[in-house]
Short mmCIF file of C-alpha atoms in Angstrom, two decimals:
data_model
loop_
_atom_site.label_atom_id
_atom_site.label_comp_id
_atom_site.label_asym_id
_atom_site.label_seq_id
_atom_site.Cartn_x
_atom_site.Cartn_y
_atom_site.Cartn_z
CA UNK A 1 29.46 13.44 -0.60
CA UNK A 2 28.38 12.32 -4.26
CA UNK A 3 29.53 13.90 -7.30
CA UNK A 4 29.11 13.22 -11.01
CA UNK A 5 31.42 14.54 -13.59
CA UNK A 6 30.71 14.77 -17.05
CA UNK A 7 33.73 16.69 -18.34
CA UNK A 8 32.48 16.96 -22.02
CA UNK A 9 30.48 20.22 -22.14
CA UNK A 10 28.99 19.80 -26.17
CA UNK A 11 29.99 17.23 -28.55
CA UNK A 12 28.84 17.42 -32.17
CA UNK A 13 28.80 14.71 -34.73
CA UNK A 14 27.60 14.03 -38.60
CA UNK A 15 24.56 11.64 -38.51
CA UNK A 16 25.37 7.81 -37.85
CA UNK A 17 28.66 8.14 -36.37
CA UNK A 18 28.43 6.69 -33.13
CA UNK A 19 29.34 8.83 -29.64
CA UNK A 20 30.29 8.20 -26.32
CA UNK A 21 28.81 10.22 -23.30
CA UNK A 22 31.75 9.81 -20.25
CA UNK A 23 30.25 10.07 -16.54
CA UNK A 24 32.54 9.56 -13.85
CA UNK A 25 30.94 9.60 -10.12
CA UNK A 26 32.18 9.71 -6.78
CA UNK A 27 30.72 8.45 -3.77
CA UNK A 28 31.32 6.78 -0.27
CA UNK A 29 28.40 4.58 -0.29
CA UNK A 30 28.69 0.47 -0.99
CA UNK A 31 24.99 0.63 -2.78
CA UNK A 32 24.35 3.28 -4.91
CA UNK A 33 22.59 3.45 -8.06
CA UNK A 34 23.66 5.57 -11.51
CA UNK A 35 21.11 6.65 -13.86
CA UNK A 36 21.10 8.75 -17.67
CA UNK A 37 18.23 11.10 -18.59
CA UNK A 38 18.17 12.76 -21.65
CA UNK A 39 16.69 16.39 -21.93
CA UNK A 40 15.34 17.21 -25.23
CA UNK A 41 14.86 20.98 -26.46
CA UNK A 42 11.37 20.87 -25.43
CA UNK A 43 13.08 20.69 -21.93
CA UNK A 44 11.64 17.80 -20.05
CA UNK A 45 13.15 14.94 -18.31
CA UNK A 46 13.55 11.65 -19.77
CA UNK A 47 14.37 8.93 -17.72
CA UNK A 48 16.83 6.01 -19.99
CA UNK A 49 18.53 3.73 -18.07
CA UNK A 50 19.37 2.89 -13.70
CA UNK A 51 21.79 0.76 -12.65
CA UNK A 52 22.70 -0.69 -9.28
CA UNK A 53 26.48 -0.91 -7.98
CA UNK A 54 26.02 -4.59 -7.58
CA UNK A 55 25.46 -4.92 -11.26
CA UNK A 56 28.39 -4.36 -13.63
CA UNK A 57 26.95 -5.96 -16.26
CA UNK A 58 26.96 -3.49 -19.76
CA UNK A 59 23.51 -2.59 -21.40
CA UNK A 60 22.42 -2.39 -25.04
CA UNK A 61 18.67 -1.12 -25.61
CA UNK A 62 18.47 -0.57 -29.75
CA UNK A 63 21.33 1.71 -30.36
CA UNK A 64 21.44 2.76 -26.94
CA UNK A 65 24.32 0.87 -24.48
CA UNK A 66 25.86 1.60 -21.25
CA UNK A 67 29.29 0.45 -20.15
CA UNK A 68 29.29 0.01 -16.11
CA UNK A 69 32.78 -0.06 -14.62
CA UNK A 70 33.23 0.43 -11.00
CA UNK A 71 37.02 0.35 -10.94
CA UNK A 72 37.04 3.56 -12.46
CA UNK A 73 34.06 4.91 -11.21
CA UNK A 74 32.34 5.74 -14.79
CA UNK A 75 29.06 4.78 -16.75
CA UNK A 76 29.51 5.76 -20.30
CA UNK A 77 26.34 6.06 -22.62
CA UNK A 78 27.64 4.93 -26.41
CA UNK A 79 24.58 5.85 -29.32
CA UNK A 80 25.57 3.92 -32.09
CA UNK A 81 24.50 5.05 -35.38
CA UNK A 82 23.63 8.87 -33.87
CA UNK A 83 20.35 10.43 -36.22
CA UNK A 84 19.62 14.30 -35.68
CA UNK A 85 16.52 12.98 -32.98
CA UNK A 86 19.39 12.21 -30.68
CA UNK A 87 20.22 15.68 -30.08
CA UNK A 88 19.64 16.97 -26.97
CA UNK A 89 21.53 17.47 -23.29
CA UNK A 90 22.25 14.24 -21.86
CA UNK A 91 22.74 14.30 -17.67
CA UNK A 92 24.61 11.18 -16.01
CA UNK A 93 22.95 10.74 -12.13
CA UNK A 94 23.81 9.50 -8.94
CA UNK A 95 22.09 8.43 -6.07
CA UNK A 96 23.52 6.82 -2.67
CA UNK A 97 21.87 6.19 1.22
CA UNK A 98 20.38 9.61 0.83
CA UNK A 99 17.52 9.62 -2.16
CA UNK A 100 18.24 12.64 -3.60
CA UNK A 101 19.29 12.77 -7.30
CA UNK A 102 22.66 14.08 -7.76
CA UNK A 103 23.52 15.05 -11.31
CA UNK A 104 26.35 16.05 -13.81
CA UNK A 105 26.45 18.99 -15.29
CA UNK A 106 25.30 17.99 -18.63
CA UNK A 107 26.28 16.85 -22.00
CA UNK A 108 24.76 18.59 -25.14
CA UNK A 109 25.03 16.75 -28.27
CA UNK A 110 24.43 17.34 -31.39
CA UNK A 111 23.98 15.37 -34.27
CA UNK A 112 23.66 17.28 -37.68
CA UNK A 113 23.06 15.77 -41.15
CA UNK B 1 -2.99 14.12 -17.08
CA UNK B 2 -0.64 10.69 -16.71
CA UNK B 3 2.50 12.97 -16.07
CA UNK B 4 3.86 15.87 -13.22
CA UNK B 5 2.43 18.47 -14.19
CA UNK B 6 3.54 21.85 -13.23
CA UNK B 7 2.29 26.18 -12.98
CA UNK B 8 2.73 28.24 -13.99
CA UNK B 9 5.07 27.16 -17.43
CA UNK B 10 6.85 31.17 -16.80
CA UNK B 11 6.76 33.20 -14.33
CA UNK B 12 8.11 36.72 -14.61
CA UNK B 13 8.17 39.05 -11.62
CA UNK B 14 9.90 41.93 -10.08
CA UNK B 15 13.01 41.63 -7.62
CA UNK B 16 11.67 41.43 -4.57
CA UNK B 17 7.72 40.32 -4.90
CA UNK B 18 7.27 36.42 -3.30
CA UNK B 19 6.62 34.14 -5.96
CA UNK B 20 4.83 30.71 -6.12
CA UNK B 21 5.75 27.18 -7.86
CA UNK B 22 3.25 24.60 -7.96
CA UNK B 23 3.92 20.67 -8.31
CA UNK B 24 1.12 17.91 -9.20
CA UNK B 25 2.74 14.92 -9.02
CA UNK B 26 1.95 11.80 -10.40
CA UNK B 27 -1.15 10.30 -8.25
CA UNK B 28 -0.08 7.83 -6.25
CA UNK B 29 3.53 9.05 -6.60
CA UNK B 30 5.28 9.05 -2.77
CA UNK B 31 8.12 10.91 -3.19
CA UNK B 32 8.39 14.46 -4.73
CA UNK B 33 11.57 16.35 -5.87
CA UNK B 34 12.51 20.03 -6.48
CA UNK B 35 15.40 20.81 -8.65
CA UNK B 36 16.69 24.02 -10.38
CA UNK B 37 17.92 24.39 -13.53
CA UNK B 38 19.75 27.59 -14.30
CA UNK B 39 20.85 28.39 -17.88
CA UNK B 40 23.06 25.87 -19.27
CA UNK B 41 23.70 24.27 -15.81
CA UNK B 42 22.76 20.93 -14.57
CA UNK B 43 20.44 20.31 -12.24
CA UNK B 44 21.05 21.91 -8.76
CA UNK B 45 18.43 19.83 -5.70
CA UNK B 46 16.61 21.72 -3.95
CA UNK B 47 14.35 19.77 -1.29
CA UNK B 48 12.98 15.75 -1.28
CA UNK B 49 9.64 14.79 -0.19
CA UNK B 50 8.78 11.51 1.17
CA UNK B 51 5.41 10.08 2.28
CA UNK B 52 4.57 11.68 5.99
CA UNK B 53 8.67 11.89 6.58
CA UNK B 54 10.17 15.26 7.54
CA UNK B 55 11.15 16.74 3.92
CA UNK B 56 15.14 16.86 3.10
CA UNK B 57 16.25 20.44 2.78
CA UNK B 58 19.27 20.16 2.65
CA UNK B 59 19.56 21.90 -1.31
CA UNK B 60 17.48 24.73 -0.28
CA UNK B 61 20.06 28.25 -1.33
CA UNK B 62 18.59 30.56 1.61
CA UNK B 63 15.83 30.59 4.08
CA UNK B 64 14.16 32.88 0.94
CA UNK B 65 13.14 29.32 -0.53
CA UNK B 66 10.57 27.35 1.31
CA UNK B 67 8.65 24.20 -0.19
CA UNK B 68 5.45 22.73 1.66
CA UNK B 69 3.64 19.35 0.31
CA UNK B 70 -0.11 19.18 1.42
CA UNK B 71 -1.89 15.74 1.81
CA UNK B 72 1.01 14.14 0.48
CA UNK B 73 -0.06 15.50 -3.28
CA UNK B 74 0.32 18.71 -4.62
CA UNK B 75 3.92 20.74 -3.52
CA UNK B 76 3.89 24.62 -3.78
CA UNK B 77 8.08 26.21 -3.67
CA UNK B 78 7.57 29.67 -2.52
CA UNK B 79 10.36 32.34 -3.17
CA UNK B 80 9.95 34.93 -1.05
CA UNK B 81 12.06 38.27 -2.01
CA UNK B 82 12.99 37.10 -5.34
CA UNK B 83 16.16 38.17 -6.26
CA UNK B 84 17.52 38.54 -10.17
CA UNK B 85 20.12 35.43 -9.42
CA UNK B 86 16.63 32.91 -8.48
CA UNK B 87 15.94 33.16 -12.30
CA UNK B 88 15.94 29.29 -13.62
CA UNK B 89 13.50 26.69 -14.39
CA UNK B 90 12.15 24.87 -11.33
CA UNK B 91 11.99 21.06 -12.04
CA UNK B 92 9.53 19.19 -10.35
CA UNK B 93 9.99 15.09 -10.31
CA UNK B 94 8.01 12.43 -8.67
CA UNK B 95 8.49 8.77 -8.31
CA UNK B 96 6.55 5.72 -7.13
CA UNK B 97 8.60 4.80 -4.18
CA UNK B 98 11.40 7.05 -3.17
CA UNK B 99 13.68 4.55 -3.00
CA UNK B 100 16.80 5.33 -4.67
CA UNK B 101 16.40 3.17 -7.22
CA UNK B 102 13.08 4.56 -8.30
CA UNK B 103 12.93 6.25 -11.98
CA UNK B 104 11.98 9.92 -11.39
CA UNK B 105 9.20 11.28 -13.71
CA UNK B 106 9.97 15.24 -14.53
CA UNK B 107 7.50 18.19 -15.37
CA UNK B 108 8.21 20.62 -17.73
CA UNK B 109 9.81 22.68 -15.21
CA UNK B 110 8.48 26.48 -13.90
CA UNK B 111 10.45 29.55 -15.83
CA UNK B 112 11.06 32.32 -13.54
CA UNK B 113 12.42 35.40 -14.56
CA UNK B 114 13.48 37.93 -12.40
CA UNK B 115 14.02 41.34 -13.57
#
């Protein structure tokens, strides 16, 4: 069975400090793939980043980056620089053999001036 | 529209009346997802459609909750009985290819409210 973990319920920081969103997932499969989507307050879905198991190499996009590390099963989201637009609840996302979507519970950050 | 679109935005209804979700997908979108969303919760799956292949149930809470996809387009989520603990958003997602690897596109997500 797959699980995702994101033990950090609500984080807040002051504008530009930089954050770190853990995930930690669990699964039996050899090919999986691990995703982030951000949910804003107007509630909808944004896809930001997939990532195959065969590809542990890290991810910046602008201040976004993603540090892959399958020996302890986690895909942390850093924002550098956080600005107020950031806020919203971020959700770490697994899939394996089956195609569903498995996802965390949720991180809610918020970034205040 | 470009996106998933999805009706009614809130839904409120009495415990007990049958209730219905609808899903437009993206066109040309194979695969179709329910999810729920209860307050402050993740995302709980519900049911996976795939081109012509026999749907996966296997997130569906009770046989209250039935999902149907017609002409491999537009998916209606019927609660039947509604009961005050089915109050949540209903996500609908679609993606291009079903694969695993494919980036899901989300709707705004049906409100229900039970009373």
């Amino acid at each position: 069975a797959q699980k995702v973990t994101q033990a950090q319920t609500e984080i807040s920081v002051v504008e530009k400090e930089d954050v770190t969103l853990d995930c930690v997932y669990e699964t039996r499969d050899t090919t999986y793939y691990l995703f982030w989507y951000k949910q804003p307050p107007s509630g909808e879905l944004v896809f930001l980043i997939r990532r195959n198991s065969f590809d542990e190499q890290n991810e910046i996009s602008g201040r976004y980056s993603w540090n892959f590390q399958k020996s302890t099963s986690s895909f942390n989201f850093t924002i550098t620089a956080s600005q107020v637009v950031d806020s919203a609840v971020y959700f770490c996302a697994q899939t394996g053999t089956a195609s569903k979507l498995t996802f965390g519970t949720g991180t809610r950050l918020q970034v205040t001036l | 529209g470009a996106g998933v679109s999805q009706s009614p935005s809130n839904k409120v209804t009495e415990k007990g009346k049958d209730v219905e979700l609808r899903c437009d997908p993206i066109s040309g979108h194979t695969a179709l997802y329910w999810y729920r969303q209860s307050l402050g919760q993740g995302l709980e799956f519900l049911i996976y459609f795939q081109g012509n292949s026999a749907p996966d149930k296997s997130g569906l809470p009770s046989d209250r909750f039935s999902a149907e996809r017609t002409g491999g387009s537009v998916s209606t989520l019927t609660i039947q009985r509604t009961q005050q603990e089915d109050s949540a958003v209903y996500l609908c997602a679609s993606s291009q290819t079903g694969n695993n690897n494919g980036e899901l596109f989300f709707g705004e997500g049906s409100r229900l409210t039970v009373l």
